[in-house]
CSV table of C-alpha atoms and ligand atoms in Angstrom, one decimal:
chain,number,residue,atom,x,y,z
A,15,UNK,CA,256.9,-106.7,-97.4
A,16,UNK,CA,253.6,-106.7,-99.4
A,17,UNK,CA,253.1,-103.5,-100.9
A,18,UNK,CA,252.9,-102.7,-104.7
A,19,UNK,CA,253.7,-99.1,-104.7
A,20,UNK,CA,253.2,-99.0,-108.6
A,21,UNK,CA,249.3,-100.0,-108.2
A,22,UNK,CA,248.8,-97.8,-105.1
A,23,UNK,CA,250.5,-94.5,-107.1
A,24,UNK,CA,247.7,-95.6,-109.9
A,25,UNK,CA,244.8,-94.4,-106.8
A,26,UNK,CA,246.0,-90.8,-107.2
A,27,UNK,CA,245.5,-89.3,-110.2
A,28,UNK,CA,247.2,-86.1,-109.1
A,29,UNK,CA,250.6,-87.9,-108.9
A,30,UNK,CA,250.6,-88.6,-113.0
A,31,UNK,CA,251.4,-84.7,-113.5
A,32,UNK,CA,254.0,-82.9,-114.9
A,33,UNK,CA,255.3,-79.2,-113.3
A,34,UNK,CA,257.3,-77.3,-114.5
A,35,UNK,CA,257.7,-79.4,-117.2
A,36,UNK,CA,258.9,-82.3,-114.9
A,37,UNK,CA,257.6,-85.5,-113.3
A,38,UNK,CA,256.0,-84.2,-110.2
A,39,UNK,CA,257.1,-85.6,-106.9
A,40,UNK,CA,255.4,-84.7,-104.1
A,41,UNK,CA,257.1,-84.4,-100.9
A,42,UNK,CA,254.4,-82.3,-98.8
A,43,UNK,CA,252.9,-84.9,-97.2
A,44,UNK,CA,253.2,-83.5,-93.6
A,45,UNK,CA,251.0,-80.3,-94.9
A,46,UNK,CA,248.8,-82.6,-96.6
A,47,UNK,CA,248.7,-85.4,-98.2
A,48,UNK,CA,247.2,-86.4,-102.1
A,49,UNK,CA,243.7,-88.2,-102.4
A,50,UNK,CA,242.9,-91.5,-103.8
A,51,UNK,CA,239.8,-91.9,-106.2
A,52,UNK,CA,238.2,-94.0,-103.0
A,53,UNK,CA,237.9,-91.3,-101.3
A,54,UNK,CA,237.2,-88.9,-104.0
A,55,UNK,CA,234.7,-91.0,-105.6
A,56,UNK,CA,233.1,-91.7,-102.3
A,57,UNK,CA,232.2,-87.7,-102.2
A,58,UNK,CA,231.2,-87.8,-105.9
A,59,UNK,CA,228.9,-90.3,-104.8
A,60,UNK,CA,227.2,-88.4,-102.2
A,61,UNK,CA,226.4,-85.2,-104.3
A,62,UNK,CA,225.6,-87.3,-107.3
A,63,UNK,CA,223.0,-89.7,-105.4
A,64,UNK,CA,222.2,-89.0,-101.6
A,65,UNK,CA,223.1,-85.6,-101.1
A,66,UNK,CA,220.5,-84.4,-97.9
A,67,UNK,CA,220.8,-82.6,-94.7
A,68,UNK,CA,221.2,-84.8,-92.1
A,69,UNK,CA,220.1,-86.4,-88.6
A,70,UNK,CA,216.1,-84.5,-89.2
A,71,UNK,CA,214.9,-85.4,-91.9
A,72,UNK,CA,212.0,-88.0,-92.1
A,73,UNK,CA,212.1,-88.9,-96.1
A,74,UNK,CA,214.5,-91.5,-98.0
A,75,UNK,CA,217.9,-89.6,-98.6
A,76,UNK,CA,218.0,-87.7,-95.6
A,77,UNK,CA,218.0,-91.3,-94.1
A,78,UNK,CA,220.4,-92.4,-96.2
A,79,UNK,CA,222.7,-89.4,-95.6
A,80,UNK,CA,222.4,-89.5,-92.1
A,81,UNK,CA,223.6,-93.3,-92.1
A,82,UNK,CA,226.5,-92.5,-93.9
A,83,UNK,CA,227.8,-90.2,-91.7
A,84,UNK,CA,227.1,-92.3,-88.2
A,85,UNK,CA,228.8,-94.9,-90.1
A,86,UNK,CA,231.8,-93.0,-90.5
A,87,UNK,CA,231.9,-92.0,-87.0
A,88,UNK,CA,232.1,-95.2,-86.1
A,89,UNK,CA,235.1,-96.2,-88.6
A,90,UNK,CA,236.5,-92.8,-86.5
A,91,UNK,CA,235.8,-94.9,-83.6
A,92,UNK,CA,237.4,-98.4,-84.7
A,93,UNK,CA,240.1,-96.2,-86.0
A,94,UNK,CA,241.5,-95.2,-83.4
A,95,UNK,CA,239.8,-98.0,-80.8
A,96,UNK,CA,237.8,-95.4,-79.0
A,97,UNK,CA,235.2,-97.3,-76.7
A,98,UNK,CA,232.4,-95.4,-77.9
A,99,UNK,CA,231.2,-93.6,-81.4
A,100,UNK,CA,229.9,-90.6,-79.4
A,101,UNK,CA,232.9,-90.4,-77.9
A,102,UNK,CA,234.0,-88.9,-81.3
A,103,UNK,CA,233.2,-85.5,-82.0
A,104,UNK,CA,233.4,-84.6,-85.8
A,105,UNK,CA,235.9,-80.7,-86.3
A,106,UNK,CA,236.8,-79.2,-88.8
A,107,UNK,CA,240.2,-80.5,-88.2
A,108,UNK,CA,242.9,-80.6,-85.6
A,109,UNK,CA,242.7,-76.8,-84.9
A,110,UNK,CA,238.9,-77.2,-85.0
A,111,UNK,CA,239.3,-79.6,-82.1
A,112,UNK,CA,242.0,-78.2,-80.2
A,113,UNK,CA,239.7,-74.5,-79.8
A,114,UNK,CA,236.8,-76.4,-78.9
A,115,UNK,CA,238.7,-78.2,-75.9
A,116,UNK,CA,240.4,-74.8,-74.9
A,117,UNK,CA,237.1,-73.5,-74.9
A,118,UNK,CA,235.2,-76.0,-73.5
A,119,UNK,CA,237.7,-77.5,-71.4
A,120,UNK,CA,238.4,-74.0,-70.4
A,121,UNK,CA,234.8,-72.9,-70.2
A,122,UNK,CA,234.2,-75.6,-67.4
A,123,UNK,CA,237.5,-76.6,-65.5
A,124,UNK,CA,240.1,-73.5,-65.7
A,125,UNK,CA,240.6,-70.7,-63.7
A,126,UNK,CA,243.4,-68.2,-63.2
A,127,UNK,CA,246.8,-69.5,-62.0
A,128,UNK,CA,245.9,-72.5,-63.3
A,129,UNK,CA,249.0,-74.3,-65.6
A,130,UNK,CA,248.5,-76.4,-68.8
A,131,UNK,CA,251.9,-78.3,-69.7
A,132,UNK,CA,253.0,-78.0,-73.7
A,133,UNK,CA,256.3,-78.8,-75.4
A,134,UNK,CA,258.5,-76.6,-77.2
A,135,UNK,CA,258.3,-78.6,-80.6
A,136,UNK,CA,254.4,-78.1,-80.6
A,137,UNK,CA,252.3,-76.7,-84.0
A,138,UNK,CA,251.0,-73.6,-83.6
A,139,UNK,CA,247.5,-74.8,-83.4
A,140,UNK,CA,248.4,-76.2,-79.9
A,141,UNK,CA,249.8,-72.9,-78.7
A,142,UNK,CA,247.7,-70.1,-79.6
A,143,UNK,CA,244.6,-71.6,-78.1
A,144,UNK,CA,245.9,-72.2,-74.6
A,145,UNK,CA,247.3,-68.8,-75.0
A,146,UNK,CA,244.1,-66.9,-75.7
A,147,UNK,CA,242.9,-68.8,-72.2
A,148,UNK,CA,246.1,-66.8,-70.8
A,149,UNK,CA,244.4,-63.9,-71.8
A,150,UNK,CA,240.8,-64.6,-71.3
A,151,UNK,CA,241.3,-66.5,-67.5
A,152,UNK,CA,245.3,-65.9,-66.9
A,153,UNK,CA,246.2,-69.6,-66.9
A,154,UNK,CA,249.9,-70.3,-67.3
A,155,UNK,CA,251.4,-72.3,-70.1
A,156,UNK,CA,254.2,-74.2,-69.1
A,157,UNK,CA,256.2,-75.9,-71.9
A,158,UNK,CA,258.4,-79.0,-71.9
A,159,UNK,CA,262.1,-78.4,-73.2
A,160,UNK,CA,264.1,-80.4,-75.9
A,161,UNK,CA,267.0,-81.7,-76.3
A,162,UNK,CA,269.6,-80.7,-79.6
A,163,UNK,CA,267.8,-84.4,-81.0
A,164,UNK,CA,264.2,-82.8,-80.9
A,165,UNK,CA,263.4,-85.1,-78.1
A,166,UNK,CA,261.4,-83.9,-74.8
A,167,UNK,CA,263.1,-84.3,-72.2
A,168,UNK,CA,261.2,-85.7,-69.9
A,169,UNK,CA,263.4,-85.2,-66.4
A,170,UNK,CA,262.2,-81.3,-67.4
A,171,UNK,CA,258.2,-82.6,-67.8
A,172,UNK,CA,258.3,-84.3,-64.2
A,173,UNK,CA,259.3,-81.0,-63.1
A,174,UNK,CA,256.7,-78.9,-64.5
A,175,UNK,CA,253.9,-81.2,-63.2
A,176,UNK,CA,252.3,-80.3,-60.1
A,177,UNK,CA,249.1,-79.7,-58.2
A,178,UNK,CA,248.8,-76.3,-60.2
A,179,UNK,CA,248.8,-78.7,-63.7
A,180,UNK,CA,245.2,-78.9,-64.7
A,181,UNK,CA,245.8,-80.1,-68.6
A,182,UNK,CA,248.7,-81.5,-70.6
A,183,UNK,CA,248.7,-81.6,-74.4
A,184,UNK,CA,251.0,-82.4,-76.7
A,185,UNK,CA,251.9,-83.5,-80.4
A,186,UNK,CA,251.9,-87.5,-80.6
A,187,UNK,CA,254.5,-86.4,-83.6
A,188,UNK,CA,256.1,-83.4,-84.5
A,189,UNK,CA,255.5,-82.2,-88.1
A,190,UNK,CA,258.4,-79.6,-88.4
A,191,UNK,CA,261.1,-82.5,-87.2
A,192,UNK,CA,258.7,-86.2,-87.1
A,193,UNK,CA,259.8,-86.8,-83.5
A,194,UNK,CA,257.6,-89.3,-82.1
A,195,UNK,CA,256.8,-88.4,-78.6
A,196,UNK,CA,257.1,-91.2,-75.7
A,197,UNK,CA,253.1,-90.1,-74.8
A,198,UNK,CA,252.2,-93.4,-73.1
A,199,UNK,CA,254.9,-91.7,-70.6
A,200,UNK,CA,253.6,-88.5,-70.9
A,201,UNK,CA,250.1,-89.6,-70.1
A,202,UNK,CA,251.0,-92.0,-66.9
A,203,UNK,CA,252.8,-89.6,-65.2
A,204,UNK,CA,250.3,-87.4,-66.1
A,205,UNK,CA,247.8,-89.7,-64.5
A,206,UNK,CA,249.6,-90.2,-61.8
A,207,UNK,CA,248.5,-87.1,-60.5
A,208,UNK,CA,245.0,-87.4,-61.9
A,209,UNK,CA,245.6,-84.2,-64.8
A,210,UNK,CA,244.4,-85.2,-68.0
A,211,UNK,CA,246.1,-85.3,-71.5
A,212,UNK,CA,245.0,-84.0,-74.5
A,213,UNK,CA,247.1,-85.7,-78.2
A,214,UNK,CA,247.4,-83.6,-81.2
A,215,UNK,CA,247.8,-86.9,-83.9
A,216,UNK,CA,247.7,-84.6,-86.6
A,217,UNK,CA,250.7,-86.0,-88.0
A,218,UNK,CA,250.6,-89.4,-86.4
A,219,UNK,CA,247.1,-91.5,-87.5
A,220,UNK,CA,248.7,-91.3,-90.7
A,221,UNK,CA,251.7,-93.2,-89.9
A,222,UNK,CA,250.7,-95.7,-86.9
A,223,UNK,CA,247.9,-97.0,-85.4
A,224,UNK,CA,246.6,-95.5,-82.4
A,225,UNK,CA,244.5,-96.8,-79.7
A,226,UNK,CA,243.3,-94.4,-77.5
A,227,UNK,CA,242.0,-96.9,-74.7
A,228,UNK,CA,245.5,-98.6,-74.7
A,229,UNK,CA,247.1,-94.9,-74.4
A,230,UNK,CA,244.3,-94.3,-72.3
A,231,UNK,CA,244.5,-90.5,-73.0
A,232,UNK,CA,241.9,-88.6,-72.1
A,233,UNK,CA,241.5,-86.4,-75.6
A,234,UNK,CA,242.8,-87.4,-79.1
A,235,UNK,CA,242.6,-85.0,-82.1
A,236,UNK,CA,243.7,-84.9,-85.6
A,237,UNK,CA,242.8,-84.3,-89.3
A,238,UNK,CA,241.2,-86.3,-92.5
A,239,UNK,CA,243.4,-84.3,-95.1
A,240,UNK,CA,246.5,-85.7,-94.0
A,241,UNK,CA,245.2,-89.3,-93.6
A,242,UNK,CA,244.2,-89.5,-97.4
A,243,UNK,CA,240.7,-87.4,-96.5
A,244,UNK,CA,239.8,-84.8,-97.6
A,245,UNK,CA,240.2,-80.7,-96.0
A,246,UNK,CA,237.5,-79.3,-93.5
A,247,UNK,CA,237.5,-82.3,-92.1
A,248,UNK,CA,238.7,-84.1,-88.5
A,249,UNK,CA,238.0,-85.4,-85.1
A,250,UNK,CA,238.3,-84.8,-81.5
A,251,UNK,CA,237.7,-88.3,-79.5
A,252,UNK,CA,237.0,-87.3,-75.9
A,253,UNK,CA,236.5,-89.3,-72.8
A,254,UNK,CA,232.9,-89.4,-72.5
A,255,UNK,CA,233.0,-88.8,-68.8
A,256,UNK,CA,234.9,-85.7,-69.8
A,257,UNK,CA,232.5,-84.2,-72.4
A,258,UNK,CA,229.7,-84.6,-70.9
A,259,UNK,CA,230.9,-82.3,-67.9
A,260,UNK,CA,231.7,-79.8,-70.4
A,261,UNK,CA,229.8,-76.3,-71.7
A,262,UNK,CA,229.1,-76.8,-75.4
A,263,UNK,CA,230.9,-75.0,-78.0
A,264,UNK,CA,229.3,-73.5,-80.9
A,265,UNK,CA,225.1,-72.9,-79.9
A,266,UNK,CA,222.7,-73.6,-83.0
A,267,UNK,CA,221.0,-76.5,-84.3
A,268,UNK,CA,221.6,-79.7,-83.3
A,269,UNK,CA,223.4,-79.4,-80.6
A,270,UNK,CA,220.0,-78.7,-78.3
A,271,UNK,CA,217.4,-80.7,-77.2
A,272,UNK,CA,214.9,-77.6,-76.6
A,273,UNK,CA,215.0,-74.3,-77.0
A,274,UNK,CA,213.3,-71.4,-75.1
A,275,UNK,CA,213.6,-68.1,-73.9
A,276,UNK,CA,213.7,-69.0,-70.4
A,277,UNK,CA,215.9,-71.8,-70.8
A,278,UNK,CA,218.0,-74.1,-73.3
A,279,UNK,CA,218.5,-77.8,-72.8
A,280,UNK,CA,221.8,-79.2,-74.3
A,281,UNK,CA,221.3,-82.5,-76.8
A,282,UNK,CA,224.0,-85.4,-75.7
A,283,UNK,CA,227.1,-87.0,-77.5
A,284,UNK,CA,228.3,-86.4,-79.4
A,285,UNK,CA,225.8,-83.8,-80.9
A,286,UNK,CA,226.1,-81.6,-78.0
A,287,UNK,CA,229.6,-80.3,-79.9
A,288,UNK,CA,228.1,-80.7,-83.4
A,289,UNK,CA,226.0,-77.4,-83.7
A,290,UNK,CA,224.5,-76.8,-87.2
A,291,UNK,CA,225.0,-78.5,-90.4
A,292,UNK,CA,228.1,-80.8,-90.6
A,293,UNK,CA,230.4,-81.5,-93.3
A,294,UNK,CA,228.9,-84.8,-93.7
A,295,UNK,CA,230.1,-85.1,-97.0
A,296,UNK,CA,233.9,-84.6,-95.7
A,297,UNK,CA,233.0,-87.3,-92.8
A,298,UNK,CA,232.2,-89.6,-95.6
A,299,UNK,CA,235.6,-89.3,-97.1
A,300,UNK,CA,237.3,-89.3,-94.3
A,301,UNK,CA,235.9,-93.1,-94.1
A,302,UNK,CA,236.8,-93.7,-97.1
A,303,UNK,CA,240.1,-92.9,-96.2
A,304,UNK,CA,240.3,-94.6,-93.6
A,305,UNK,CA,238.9,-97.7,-95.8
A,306,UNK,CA,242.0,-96.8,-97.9
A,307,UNK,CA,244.7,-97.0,-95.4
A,308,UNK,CA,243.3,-99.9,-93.5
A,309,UNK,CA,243.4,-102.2,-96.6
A,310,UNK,CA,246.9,-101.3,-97.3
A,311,UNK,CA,247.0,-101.7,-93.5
A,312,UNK,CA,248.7,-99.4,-91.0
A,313,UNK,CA,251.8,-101.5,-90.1
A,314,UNK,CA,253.2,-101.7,-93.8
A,315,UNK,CA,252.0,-98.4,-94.4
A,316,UNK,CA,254.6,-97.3,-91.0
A,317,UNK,CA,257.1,-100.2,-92.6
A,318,UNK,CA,257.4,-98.9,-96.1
A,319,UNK,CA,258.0,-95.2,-95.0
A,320,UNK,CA,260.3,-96.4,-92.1
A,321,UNK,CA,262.3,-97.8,-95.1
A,322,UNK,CA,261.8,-94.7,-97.2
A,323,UNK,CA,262.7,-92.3,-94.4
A,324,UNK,CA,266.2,-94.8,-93.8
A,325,UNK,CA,266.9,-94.3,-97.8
A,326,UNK,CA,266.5,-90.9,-97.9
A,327,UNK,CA,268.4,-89.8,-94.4
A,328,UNK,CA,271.3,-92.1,-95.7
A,329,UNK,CA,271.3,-90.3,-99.2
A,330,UNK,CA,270.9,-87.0,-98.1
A,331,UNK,CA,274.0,-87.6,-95.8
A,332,UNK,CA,276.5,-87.4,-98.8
A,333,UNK,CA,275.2,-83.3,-99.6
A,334,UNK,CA,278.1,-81.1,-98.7
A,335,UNK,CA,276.8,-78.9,-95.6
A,336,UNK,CA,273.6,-80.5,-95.0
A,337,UNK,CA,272.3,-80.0,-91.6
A,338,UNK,CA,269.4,-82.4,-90.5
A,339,UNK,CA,267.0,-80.9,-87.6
A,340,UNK,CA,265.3,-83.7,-86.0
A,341,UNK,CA,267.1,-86.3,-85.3
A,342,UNK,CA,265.4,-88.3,-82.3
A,343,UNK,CA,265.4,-92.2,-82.1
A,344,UNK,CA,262.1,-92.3,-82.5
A,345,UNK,CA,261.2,-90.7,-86.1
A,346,UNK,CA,258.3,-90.9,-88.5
A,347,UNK,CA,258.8,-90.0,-92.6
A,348,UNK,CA,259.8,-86.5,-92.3
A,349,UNK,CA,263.2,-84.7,-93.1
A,350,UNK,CA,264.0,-81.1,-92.0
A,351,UNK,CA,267.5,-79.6,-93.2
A,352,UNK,CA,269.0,-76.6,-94.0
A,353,UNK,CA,272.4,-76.8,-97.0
A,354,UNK,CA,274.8,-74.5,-96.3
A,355,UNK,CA,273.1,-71.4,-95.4
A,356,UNK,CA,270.9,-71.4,-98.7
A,357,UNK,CA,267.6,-69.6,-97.8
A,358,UNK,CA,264.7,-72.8,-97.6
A,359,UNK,CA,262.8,-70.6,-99.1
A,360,UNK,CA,265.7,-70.5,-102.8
A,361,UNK,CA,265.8,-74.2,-101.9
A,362,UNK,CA,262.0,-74.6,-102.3
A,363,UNK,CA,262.1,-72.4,-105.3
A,364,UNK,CA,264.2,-74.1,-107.1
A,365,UNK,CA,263.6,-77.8,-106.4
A,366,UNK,CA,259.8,-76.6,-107.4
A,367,UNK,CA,261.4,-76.1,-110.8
A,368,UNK,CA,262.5,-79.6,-111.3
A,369,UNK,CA,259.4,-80.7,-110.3
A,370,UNK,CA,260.2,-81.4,-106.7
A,371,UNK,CA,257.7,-80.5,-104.0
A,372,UNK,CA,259.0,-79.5,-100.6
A,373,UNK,CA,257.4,-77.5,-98.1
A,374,UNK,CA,259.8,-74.2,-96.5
A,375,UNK,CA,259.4,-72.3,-93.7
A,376,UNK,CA,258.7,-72.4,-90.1
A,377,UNK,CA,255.9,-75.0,-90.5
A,378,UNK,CA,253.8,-73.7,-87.6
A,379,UNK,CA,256.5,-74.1,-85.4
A,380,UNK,CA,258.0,-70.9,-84.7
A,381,UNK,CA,259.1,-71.6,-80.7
A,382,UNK,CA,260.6,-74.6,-82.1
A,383,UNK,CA,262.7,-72.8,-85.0
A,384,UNK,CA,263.7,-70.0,-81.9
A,385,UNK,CA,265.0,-72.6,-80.3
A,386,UNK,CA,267.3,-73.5,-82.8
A,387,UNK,CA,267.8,-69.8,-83.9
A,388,UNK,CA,267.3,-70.7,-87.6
A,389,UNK,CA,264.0,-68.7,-89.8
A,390,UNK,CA,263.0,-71.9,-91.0
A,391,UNK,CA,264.0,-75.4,-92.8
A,392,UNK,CA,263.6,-77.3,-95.9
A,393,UNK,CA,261.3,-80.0,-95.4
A,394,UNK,CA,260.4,-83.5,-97.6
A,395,UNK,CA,257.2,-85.7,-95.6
A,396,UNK,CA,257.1,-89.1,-97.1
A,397,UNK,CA,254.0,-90.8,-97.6
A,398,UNK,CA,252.7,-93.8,-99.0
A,399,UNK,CA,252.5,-93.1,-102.6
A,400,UNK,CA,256.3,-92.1,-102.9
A,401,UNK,CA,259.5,-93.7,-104.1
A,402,UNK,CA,263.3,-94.4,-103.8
A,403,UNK,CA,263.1,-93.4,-107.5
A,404,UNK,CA,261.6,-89.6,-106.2
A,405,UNK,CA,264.4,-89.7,-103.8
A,406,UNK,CA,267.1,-90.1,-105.8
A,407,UNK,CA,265.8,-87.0,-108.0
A,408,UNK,CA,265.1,-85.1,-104.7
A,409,UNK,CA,269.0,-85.8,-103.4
A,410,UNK,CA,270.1,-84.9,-107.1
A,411,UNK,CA,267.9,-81.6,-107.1
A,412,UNK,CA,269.5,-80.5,-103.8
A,413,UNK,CA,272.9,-81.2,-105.0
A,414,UNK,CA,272.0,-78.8,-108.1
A,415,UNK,CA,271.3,-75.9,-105.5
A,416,UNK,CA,273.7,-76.0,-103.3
A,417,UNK,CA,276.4,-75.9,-106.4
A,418,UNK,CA,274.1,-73.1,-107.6
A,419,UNK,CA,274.6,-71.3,-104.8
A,420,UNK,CA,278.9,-72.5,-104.1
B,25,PLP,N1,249.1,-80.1,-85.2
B,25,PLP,C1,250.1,-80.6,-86.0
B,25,PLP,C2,251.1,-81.4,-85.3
B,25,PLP,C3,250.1,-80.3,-87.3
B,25,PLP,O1,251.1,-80.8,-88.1
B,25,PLP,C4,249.0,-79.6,-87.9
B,25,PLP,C5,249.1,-79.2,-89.4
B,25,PLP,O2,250.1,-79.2,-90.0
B,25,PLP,C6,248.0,-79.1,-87.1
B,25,PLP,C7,248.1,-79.4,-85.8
B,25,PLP,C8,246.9,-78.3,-87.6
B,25,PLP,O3,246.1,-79.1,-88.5
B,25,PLP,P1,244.9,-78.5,-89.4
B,25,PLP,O4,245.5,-77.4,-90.1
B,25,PLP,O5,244.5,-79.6,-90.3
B,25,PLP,O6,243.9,-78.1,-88.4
């Protein structure tokens, strides 16, 4: 495999630190993950040369701007092989997107009694929207179980569809375990009975390339801050045929074509869901980022962490009491576990003072953690920038807690 880790690691400046008095290794990926100077620089450069409000303006920069940011939609759209740029709608991020569906979607095609399919391992940002429509229009969430793996089980999804199912969505991969879901499945039998599907890739652009017309789903959302981009930025590709039956989302400028006091006319895609000034500068990064990971290239990106994830599973298998949560077939870089019954949040602690970063808790994911009646795990994300060498002092630094705590 071509990848020379040594010059990648030299793209993010933020890796060359010590904490605690330690090399830092950063193993937070799944919350977020580190920016190169492409992608930093590439925001630098707006604010230090074409820095202008977008789409009206008649004079030079304002042009220039406004280019910048149609051309990053359409890297959005290559991205992730939608068939159109205005079929990409630029969020905040993932939760960004997912409110605006729930509201839109909502707004337009929901109605009491009405059931919308989730899965148990979803974030919470793919709960708590569909369950503010419970309590606005009294749809029904319905949720797809899992197995002691952390896989869906599907046999329980063909169960849960029916006439009544007007909406599926679910995570292409869950962060709290990196289960990667069978959604080309999910999304035929979904089909099958003409009910749309809606994929949070929050955790998945990162890791594999997606092709929405391939998957043919009908709504694909996720965020630039965990593909390399930066925060406050993300993307909701949508169907056009979809959007364009659907009520806008946020009213204000842009999004209008004209305005009266006897009447409002909506503006079209993808600025019909773009009201007021965007974060053009975070769009610009974000295709920057996605520069980034397409000249490393997606598939060695997916091969080098499918190696590190193998490394690290295999090394972390010789800690006394370790208990891995998450252990489907199909897994991308990211290791949940509990040692002994050390609280992940001492773990955390004290890894953090070697210089080991891990993310503890409940990652979002509280239905999840019920279902395996635990508060929380310990969880490392692997991403591009890291090493068998960070490993090996991750494994060590477990050891060291778990005798702490003997
Ligand atoms: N969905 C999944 C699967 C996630 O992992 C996350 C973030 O961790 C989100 C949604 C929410 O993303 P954001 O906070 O960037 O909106």
């Amino acid at each position: 495999m071509s990848i020379d880790i040594e010059s990648i690691r030299k793209d993010f400046p933020i890796l060359e630190q010590t904490v605690h008095g330690k090399p830092l290794a950063y193993f937070d990926n799944a919350a977020t993950t580190q920016k190169p100077t492409q992608v930093i620089d590439a925001i630098s450069e707006v604010y230090t040369t074409y820095n202008s409000n977008i789409h009206r303006g008649v004079h030079h920069l304002s042009n220039v701007c406004t280019q910048a940011y149609e051309d990053a939609r359409v890297k959005v759209q290559k991205f992730i092989n939608a068939g159109n740029s205005h079929e990409v709608i630029f969020t905040r991020g993932t939760t960004e997107a997912i409110n605006l569906l729930a509201t839109s979607f909502g707004e337009s095609f929901l109605k009491k009694g009405d059931e919308i399919i989730v899965s148990q391992l979803e974030h919470h940002s793919n709960i708590v929207p569909w369950q503010l429509l419970e309590k606005s229009k009294g749809i029904v969430i319905k949720v797809i179980p899992i197995n002691e793996n952390g896989e869906l089980i599907l046999e329980e999804y063909d169960k849960l569809l029916s006439e009544k199912t007007k909406l599926v969505a679910v995570a292409h991969i869950s962060n709290a375990l990196g289960t990667i879901n069978p959604i080309k499945t999910i999304i035929d039998k979904a089909h099958a009975l003409s009910v749309p599907v809606m994929i949070d890739g929050a955790q998945a652009v990162q890791h594999v390339a997606v092709d929405v017309q391939a998957l043919d789903c009908d709504f694909y959302v996720f965020s630039g801050h965990k593909l390399y981009g930066p925060t406050g930025i993300g993307a909701l590709f949508g169907k056009e045929e979809w959007l364009n039956k659907m009520e806008p989302y946020h009213g204000g400028g842009e999004m209008i074509k004209t305005v009266s006091f006897s009447g409002t006319t909506f503006n079209e895609l993808p600025f019909k869901f773009e009201a007021g000034t965007p974060d053009y500068s975070g769009a610009i990064g974000l295709g920057a980022a996605i520069d980034y990971v397409q000249n490393i290239g997606l598939d060695v990106i997916a091969a080098y962490e499918h190696e590190l994830l193998e490394y690290a599973t295999e090394q972390l298998k010789q800690v006394p009491n370790i208990k891995f949560y998450g252990t489907a077939k199909e897994k991308a870089s990211v290791i949940s576990f509990m040692v002994n019954n050390i609280h992940p949040f001492d773990m955390g602690t004290l890894l953090d003072k070697m210089g080991l970063a891990v993310r503890t808790g409940h990652h979002c994911a509280q239905p999840l953690m019920e279902h395996y009646q635990i508060p929380g795990t310990v969880r490392a994300s692997f991403a591009i920038y890291n090493t068998k060498e960070e490993i090996d002092r991750l494994v060590e630094g477990i050891k060291r807690v778990s005798l702490l705590f003997a």
